GROMACS .gro file of C-alpha atoms in nm:
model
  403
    1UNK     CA    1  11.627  26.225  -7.608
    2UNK     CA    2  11.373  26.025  -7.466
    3UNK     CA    3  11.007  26.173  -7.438
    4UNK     CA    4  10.857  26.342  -7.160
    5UNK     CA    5  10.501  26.249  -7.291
    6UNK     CA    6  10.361  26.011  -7.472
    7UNK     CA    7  10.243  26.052  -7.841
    8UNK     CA    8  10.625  26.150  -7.966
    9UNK     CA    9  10.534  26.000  -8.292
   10UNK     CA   10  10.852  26.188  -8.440
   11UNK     CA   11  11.077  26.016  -8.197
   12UNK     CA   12  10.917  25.698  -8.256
   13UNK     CA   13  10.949  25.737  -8.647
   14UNK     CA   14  11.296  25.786  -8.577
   15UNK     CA   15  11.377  25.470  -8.390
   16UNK     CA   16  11.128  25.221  -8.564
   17UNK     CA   17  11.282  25.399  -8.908
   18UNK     CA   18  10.926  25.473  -9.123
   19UNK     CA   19  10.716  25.771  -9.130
   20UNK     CA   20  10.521  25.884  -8.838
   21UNK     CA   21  10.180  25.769  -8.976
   22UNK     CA   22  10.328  25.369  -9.006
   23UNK     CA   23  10.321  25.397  -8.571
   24UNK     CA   24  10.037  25.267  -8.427
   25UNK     CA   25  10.015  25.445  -8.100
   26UNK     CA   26   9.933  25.265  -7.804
   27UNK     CA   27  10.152  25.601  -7.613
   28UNK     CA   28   9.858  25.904  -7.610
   29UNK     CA   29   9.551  25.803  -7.422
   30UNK     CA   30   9.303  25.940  -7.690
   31UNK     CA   31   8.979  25.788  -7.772
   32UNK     CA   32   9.037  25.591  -8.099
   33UNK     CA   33   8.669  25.645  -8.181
   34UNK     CA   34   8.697  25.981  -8.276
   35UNK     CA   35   8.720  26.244  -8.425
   36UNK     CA   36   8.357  26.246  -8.445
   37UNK     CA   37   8.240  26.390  -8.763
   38UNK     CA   38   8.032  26.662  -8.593
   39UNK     CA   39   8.376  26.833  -8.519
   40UNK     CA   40   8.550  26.744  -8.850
   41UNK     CA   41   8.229  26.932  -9.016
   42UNK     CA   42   8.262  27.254  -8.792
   43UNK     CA   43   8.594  27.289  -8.844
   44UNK     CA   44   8.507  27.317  -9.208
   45UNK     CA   45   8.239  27.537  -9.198
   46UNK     CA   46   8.464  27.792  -8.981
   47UNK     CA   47   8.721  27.839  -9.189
   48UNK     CA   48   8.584  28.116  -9.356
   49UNK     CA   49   8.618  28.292  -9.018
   50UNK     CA   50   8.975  28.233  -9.000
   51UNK     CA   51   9.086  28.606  -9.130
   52UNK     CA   52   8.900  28.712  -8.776
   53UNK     CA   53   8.999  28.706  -8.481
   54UNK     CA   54   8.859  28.496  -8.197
   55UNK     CA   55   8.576  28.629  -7.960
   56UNK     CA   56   8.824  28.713  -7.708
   57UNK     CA   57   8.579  28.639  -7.385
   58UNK     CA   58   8.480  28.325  -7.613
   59UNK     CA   59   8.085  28.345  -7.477
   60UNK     CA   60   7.962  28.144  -7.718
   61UNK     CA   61   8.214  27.842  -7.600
   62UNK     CA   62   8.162  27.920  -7.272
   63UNK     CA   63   7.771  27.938  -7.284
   64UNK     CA   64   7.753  27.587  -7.439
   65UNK     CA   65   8.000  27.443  -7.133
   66UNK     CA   66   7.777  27.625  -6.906
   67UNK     CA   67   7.478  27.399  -7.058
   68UNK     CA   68   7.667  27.085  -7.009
   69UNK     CA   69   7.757  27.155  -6.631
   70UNK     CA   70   7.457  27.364  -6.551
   71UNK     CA   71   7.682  27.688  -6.436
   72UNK     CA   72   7.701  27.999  -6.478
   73UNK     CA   73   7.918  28.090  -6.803
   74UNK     CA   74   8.160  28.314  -6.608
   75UNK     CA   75   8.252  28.010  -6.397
   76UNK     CA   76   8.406  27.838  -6.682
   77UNK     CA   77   8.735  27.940  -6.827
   78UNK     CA   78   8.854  27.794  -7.214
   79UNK     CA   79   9.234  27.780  -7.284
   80UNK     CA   80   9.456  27.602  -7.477
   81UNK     CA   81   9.479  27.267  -7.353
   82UNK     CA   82   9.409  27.197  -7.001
   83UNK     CA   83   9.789  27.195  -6.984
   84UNK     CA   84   9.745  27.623  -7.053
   85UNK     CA   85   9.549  27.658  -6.763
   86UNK     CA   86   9.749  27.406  -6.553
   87UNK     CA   87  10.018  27.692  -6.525
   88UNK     CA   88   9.796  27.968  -6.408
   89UNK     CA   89   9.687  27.729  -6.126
   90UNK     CA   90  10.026  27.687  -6.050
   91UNK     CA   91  10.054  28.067  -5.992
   92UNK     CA   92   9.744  28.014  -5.726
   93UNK     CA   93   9.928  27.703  -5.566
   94UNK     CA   94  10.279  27.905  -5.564
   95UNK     CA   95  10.123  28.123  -5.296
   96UNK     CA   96  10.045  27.916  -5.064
   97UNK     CA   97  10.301  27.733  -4.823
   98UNK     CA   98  10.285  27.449  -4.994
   99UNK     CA   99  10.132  27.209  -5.216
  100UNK     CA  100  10.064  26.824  -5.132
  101UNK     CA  101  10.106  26.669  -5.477
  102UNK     CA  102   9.939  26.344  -5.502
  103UNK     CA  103  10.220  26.065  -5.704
  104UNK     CA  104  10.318  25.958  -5.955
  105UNK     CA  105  10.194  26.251  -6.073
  106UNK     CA  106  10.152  26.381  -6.483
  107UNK     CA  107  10.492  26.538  -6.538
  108UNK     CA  108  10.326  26.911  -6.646
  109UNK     CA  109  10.215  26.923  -6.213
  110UNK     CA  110  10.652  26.998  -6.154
  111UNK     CA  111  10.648  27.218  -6.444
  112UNK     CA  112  10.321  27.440  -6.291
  113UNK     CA  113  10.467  27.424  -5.966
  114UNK     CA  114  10.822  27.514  -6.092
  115UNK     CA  115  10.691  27.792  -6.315
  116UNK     CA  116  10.605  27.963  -6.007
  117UNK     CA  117  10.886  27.849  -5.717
  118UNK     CA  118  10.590  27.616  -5.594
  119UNK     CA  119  10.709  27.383  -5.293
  120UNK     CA  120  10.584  27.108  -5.356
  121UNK     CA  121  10.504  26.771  -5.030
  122UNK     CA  122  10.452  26.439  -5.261
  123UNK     CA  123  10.198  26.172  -5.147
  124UNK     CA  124  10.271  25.878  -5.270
  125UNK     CA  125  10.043  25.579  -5.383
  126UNK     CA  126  10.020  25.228  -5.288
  127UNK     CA  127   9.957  25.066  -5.660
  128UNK     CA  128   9.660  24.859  -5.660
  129UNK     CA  129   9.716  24.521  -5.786
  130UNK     CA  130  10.056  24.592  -5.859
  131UNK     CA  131  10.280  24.295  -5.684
  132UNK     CA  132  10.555  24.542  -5.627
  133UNK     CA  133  10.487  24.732  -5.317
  134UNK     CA  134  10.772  25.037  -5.320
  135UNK     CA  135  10.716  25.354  -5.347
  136UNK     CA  136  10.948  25.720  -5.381
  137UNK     CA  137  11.229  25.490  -5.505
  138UNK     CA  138  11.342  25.771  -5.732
  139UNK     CA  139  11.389  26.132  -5.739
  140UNK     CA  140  11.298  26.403  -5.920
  141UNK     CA  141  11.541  26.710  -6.045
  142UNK     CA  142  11.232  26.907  -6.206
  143UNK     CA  143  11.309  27.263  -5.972
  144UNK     CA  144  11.010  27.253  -5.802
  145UNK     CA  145  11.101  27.231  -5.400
  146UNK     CA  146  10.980  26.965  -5.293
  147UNK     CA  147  10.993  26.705  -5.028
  148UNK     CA  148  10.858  26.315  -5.010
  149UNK     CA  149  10.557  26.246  -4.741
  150UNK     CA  150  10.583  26.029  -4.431
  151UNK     CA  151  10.517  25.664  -4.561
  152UNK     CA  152  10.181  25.511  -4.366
  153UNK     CA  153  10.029  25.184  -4.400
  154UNK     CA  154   9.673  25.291  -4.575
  155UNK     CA  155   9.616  25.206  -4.895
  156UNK     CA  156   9.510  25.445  -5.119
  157UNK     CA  157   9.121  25.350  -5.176
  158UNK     CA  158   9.067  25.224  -4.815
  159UNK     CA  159   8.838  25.304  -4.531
  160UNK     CA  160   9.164  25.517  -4.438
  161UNK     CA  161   9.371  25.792  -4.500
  162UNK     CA  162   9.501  26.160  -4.403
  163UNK     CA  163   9.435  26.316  -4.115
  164UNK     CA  164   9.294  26.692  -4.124
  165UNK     CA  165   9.358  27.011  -3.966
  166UNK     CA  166   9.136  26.899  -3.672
  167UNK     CA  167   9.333  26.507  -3.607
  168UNK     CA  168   9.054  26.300  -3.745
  169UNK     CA  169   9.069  26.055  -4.039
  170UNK     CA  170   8.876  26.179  -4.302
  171UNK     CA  171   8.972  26.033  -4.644
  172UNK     CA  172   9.219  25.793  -4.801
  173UNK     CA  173   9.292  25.987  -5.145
  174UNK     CA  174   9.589  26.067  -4.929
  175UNK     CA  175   9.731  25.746  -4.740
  176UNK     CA  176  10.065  25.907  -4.693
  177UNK     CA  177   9.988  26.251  -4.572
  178UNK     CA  178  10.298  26.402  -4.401
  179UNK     CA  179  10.145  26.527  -4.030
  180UNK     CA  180  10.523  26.690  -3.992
  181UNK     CA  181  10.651  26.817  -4.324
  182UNK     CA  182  11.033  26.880  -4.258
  183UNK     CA  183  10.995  27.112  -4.586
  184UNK     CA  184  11.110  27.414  -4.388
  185UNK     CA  185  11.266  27.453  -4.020
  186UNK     CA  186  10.949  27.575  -3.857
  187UNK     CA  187  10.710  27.267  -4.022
  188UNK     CA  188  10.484  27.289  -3.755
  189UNK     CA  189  10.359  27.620  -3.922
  190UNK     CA  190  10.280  27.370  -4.193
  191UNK     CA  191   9.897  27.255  -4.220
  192UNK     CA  192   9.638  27.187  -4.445
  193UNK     CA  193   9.484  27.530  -4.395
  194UNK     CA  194   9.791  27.718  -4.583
  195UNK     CA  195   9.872  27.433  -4.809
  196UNK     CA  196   9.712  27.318  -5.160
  197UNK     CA  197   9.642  27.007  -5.279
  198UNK     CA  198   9.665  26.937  -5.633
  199UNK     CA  199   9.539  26.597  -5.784
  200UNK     CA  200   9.384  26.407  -6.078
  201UNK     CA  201   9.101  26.173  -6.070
  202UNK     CA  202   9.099  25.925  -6.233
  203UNK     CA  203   9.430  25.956  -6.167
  204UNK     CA  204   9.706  25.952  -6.447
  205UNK     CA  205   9.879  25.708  -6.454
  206UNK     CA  206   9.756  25.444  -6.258
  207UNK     CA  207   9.397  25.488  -6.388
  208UNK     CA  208   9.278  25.462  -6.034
  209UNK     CA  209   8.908  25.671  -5.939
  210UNK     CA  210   8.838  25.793  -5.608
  211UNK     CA  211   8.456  25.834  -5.487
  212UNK     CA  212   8.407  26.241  -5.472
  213UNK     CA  213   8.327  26.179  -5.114
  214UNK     CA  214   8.641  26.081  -5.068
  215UNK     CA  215   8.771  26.398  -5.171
  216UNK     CA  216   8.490  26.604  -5.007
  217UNK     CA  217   8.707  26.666  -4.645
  218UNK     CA  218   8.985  26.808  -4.825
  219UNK     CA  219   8.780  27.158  -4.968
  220UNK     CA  220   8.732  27.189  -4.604
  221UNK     CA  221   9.060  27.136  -4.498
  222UNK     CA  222   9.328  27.296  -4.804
  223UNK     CA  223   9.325  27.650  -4.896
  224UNK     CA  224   9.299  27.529  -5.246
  225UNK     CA  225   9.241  27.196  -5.431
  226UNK     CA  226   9.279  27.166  -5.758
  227UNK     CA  227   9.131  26.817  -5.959
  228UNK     CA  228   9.243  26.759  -6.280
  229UNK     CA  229   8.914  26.576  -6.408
  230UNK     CA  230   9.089  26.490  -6.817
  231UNK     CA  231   8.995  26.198  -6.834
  232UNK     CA  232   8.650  26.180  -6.629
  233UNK     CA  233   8.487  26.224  -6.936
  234UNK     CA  234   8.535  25.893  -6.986
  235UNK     CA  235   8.255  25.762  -6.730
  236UNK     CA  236   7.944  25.780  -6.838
  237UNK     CA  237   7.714  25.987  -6.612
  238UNK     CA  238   7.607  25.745  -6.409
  239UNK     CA  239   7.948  25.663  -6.279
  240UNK     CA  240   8.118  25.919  -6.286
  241UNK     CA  241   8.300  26.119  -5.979
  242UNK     CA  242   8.321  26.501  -6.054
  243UNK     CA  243   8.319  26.758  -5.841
  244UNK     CA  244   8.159  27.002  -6.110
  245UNK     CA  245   7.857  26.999  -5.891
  246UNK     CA  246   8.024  27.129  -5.595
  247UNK     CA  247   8.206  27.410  -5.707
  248UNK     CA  248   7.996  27.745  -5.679
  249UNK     CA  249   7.990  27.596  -5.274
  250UNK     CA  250   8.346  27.585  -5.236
  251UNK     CA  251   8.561  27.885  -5.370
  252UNK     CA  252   8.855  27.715  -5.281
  253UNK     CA  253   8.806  27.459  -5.593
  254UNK     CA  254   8.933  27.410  -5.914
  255UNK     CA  255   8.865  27.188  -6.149
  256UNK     CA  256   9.069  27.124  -6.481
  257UNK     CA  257   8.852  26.952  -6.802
  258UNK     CA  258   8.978  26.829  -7.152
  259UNK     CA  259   8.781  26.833  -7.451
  260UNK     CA  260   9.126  26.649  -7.630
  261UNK     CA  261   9.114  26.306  -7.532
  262UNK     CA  262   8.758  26.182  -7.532
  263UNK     CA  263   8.675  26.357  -7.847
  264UNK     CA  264   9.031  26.273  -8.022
  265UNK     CA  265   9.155  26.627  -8.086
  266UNK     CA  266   9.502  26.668  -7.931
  267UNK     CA  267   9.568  26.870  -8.215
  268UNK     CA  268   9.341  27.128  -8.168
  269UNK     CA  269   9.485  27.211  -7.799
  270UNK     CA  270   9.138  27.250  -7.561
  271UNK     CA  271   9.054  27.221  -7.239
  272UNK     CA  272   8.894  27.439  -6.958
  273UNK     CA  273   8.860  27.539  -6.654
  274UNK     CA  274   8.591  27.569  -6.364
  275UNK     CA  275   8.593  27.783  -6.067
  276UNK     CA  276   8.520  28.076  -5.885
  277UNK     CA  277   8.524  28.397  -6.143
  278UNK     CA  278   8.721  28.610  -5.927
  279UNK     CA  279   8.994  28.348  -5.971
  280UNK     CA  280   8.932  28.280  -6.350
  281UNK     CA  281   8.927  28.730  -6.409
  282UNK     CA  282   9.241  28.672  -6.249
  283UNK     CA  283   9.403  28.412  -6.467
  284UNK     CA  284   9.288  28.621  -6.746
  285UNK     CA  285   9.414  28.975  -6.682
  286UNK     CA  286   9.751  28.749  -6.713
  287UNK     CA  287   9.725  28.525  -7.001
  288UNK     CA  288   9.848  28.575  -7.292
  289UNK     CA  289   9.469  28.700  -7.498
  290UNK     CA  290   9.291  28.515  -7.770
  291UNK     CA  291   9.434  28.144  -7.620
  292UNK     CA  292   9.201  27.942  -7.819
  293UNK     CA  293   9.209  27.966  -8.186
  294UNK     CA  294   8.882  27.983  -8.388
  295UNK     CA  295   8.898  27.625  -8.515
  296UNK     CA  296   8.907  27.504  -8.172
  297UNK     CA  297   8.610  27.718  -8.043
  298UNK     CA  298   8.389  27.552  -8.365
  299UNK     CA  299   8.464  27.190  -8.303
  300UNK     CA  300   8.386  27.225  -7.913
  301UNK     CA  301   8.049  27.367  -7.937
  302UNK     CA  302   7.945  27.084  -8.221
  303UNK     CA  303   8.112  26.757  -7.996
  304UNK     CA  304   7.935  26.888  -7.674
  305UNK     CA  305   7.592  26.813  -7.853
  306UNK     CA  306   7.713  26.491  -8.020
  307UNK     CA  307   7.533  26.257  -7.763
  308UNK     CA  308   7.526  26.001  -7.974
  309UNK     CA  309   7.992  26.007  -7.967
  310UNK     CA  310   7.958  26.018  -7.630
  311UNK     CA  311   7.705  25.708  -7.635
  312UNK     CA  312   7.924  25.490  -7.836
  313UNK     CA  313   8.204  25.589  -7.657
  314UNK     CA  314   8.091  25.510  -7.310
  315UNK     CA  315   7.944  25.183  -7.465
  316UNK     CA  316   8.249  25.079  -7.659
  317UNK     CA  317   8.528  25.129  -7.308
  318UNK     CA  318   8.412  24.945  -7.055
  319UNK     CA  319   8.419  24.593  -7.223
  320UNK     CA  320   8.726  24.660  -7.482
  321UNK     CA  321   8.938  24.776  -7.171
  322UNK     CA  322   8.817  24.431  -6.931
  323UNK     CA  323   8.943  24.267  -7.250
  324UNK     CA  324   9.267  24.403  -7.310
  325UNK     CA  325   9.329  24.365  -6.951
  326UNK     CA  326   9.244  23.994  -6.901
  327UNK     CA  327   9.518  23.913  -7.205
  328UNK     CA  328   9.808  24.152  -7.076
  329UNK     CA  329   9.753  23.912  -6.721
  330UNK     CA  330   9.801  23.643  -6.944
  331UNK     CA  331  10.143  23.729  -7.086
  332UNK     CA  332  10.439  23.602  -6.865
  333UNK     CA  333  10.585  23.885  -6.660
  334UNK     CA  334  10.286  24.150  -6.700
  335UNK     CA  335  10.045  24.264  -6.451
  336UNK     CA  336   9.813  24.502  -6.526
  337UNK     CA  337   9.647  24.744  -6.317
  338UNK     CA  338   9.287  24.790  -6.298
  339UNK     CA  339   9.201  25.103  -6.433
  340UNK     CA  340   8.855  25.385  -6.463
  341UNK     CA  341   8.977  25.495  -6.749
  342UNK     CA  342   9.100  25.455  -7.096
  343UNK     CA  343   9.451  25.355  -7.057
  344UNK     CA  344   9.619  25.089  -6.820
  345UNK     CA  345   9.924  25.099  -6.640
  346UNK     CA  346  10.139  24.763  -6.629
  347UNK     CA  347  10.389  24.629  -6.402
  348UNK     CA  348  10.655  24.488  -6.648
  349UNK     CA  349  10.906  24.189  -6.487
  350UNK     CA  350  11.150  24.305  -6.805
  351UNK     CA  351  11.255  24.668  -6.803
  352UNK     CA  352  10.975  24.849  -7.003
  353UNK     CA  353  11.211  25.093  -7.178
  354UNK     CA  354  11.371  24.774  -7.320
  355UNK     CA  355  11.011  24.662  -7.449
  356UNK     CA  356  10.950  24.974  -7.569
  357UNK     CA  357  11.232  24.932  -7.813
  358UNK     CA  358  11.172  24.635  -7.925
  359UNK     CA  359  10.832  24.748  -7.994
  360UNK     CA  360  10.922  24.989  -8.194
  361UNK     CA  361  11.179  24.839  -8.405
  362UNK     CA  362  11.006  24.500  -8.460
  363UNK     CA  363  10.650  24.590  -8.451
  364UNK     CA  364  10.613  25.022  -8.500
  365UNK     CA  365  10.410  24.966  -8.172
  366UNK     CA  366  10.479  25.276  -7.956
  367UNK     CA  367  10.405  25.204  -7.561
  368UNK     CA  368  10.455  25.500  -7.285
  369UNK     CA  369  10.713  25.411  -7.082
  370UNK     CA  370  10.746  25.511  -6.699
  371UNK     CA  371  11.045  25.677  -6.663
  372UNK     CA  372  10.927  26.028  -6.646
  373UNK     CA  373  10.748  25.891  -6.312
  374UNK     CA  374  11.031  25.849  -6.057
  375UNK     CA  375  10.809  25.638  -5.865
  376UNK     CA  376  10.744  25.406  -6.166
  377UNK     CA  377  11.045  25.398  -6.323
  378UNK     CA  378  11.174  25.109  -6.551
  379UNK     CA  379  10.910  24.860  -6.408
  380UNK     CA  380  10.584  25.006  -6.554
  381UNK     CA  381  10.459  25.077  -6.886
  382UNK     CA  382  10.128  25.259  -6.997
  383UNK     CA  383   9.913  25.191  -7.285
  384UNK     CA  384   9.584  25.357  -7.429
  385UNK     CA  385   9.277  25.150  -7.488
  386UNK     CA  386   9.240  25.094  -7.879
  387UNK     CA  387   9.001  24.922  -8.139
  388UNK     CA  388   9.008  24.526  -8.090
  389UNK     CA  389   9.170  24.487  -8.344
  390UNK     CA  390   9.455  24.701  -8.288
  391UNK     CA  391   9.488  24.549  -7.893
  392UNK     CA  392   9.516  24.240  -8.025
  393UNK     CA  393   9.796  24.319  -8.233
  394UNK     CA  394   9.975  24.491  -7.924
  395UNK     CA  395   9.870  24.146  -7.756
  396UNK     CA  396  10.029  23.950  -8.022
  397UNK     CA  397  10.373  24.194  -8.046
  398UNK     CA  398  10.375  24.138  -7.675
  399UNK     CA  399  10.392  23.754  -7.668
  400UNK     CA  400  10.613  23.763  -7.916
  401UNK     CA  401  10.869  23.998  -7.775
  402UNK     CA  402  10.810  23.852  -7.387
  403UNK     CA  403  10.808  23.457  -7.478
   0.00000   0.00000   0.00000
């Protein structure tokens, strides 16, 4: 059965016929930097506190995330993965009318909304760069209720974009927003004001960022927005877009973090949330208790000191992803997408389940493949930024397989 995510190094083992280690994962958008030896050495020293339980308000975690955003601690909510707390903003959205779903969209958005009965509006992208221009040509069977936006002619990233509650233009994260939703027979009772907008930025997976001014008009215009921020770790702070800053002003916000990818600890299952507390007491009078194990707890607290990870991080990106860009353009039927963060998404001439294959079975090369993203389909891949050295040997697999 083909993967819903990427990092299925199981599956992969299975097809390229060696042990799971022998793939070299190009699949899971994790920092190949890490992990840094500050968490390594915490989860060490805490596993003499394994026959305890977990601080079950986990204040200490929360204190040091509080430090990093400048925020009270009961505005910020650990769980297991961002993915954990994903489904308890689903609840939140499932209330609403509806929720305008930016795609192609991370496949865990339909199972939050479908958790719940969520309906769901999509808002689909114009791919920048891409040379194909067609959007919504597939559809999704996922149980979420759903129903595909008016098509405009603003590009996602323009001057542009959806029109608010009042008629005026007032962002372009949005260039397809439906002003008449036929999701139900009285859509005029429709609008922004009972709706919820859920989105990612940088946005998975095209890589795209939008300014946070671009998002701004929205917390005035949805009853909720909820930004899924997992990979905005990876801009340093000087360019990066987050809307951390502007939560305790907006009630109406939440914002999803990862401490997995940038710090290299998928493993460990951690992310968090940000937002009002009344929401967050909410999400945790139902959640299961105890949702992030001690281990966890210990290697977050040590990597949000390590400045000097995040440092060589932010310096080693940039340049290593311009690179690995410029030589998938070079390849014959490739064109790659410029991207904000760590990954790239790549319009592929030759079906890229086919070239994920051969990948696999010629080279143990795993690539993420688009077909979870109806949008995408068979014409895109995905692959993670990695050392030089392994992009080059993606680079060479790729000539090989393509020439």
């Amino acid at each position: 059965m083909q993967p819903v995510h990427g990092g299925n190094l199981a599956w992969a083992a299975a097809i390229a016929g060696c042990e799971s280690d022998a793939i070299l994962d190009f699949s899971a958008s994790i920092n190949p930097l890490g992990p840094p030896q500050s968490a390594i050495a915490a989860i060490h020293s805490a596993i003499s506190q394994l026959s305890s339980y977990p601080d079950p308000n986990y204040s200490e975690l929360r204190t040091a995330l509080a430090q990093v955003h400048q925020l009270p601690p009961e505005w910020i909510l650990p769980g297991n993965g961002s993915a954990d707390l994903l489904t308890w903003a689903g609840w939140d959205l499932s209330e609403l009318a509806a929720t305008y779903l930016v795609t192609p969209a991370f496949g865990d958005y339909w199972r939050a909304l479908k958790a719940f009965g969520a309906k769901a509006i999509e808002c689909p992208l114009e791919l920048e760069g891409a040379g194909s221009r067609e959007q919504g040509a597939g559809s999704r069977e996922q149980g979420a209720e759903k129903d595909k936006g008016d098509k405009g002619e603003k590009r996602a990233g323009g001057s542009e974009g959806a029109e608010g509650a009042e008629g005026e233009n007032s962002s372009s994260v949005l260039p397809h927003f439906p002003h008449h939703s036929p999701l139900t027979p009285h859509s005029s009772l429709l609008t922004p004001s009972n709706s919820g907008l859920l989105l990612n930025n940088p946005h998975n997976p095209t890589g795209q960022m939008w300014h946070k001014e671009e998002i701004l008009p929205y917390l005035e215009q949805f009853a909720l927005v909820v930004v899924d921020e997992a990979f905005m770790d990876f801009l340093p702070p000087a360019a990066e877009q987050s809307l951390i800053p502007l939560v305790q002003k907006y009630p109406n916000l939440v914002i999803l973090r990862s401490l997995t990818k940038f710090y290299s600890l998928p493993g460990l299952r951690l992310g968090y949330a940000i937002a009002h507390p009344e929401r967050l007491n909410r999400w945790l009078a139902r959640r299961d208790p105890w949702a992030v194990n001690t281990l966890a707890v210990a290697a977050a607290i040590a990597v949000l000191k390590d400045s000097q990870f995040q440092q060589q991080t932010w310096a080693w990106l940039p340049p290593t992803r311009a690179r690995l860009e410029q030589e998938l353009s070079q390849i014959p039927g490739l064109q790659p997408l410029p991207g904000a963060a760590n990954f790239l998404l790549v319009e592929s001439e030759r079906p890229s389940s086919k070239l994920q294959q051969q990948l696999l079975k010629h080279e143990r090369i795993l690539i993420r493949d688009c077909l979870s993203f109806p949008e995408l389909g068979d014409r895109y891949f995905r692959v993670a930024v990695r050392s030089t050295t392994e992009n080059e040997r993606l680079i060479e697999a790729l000539w090989q397989i393509t020439t």
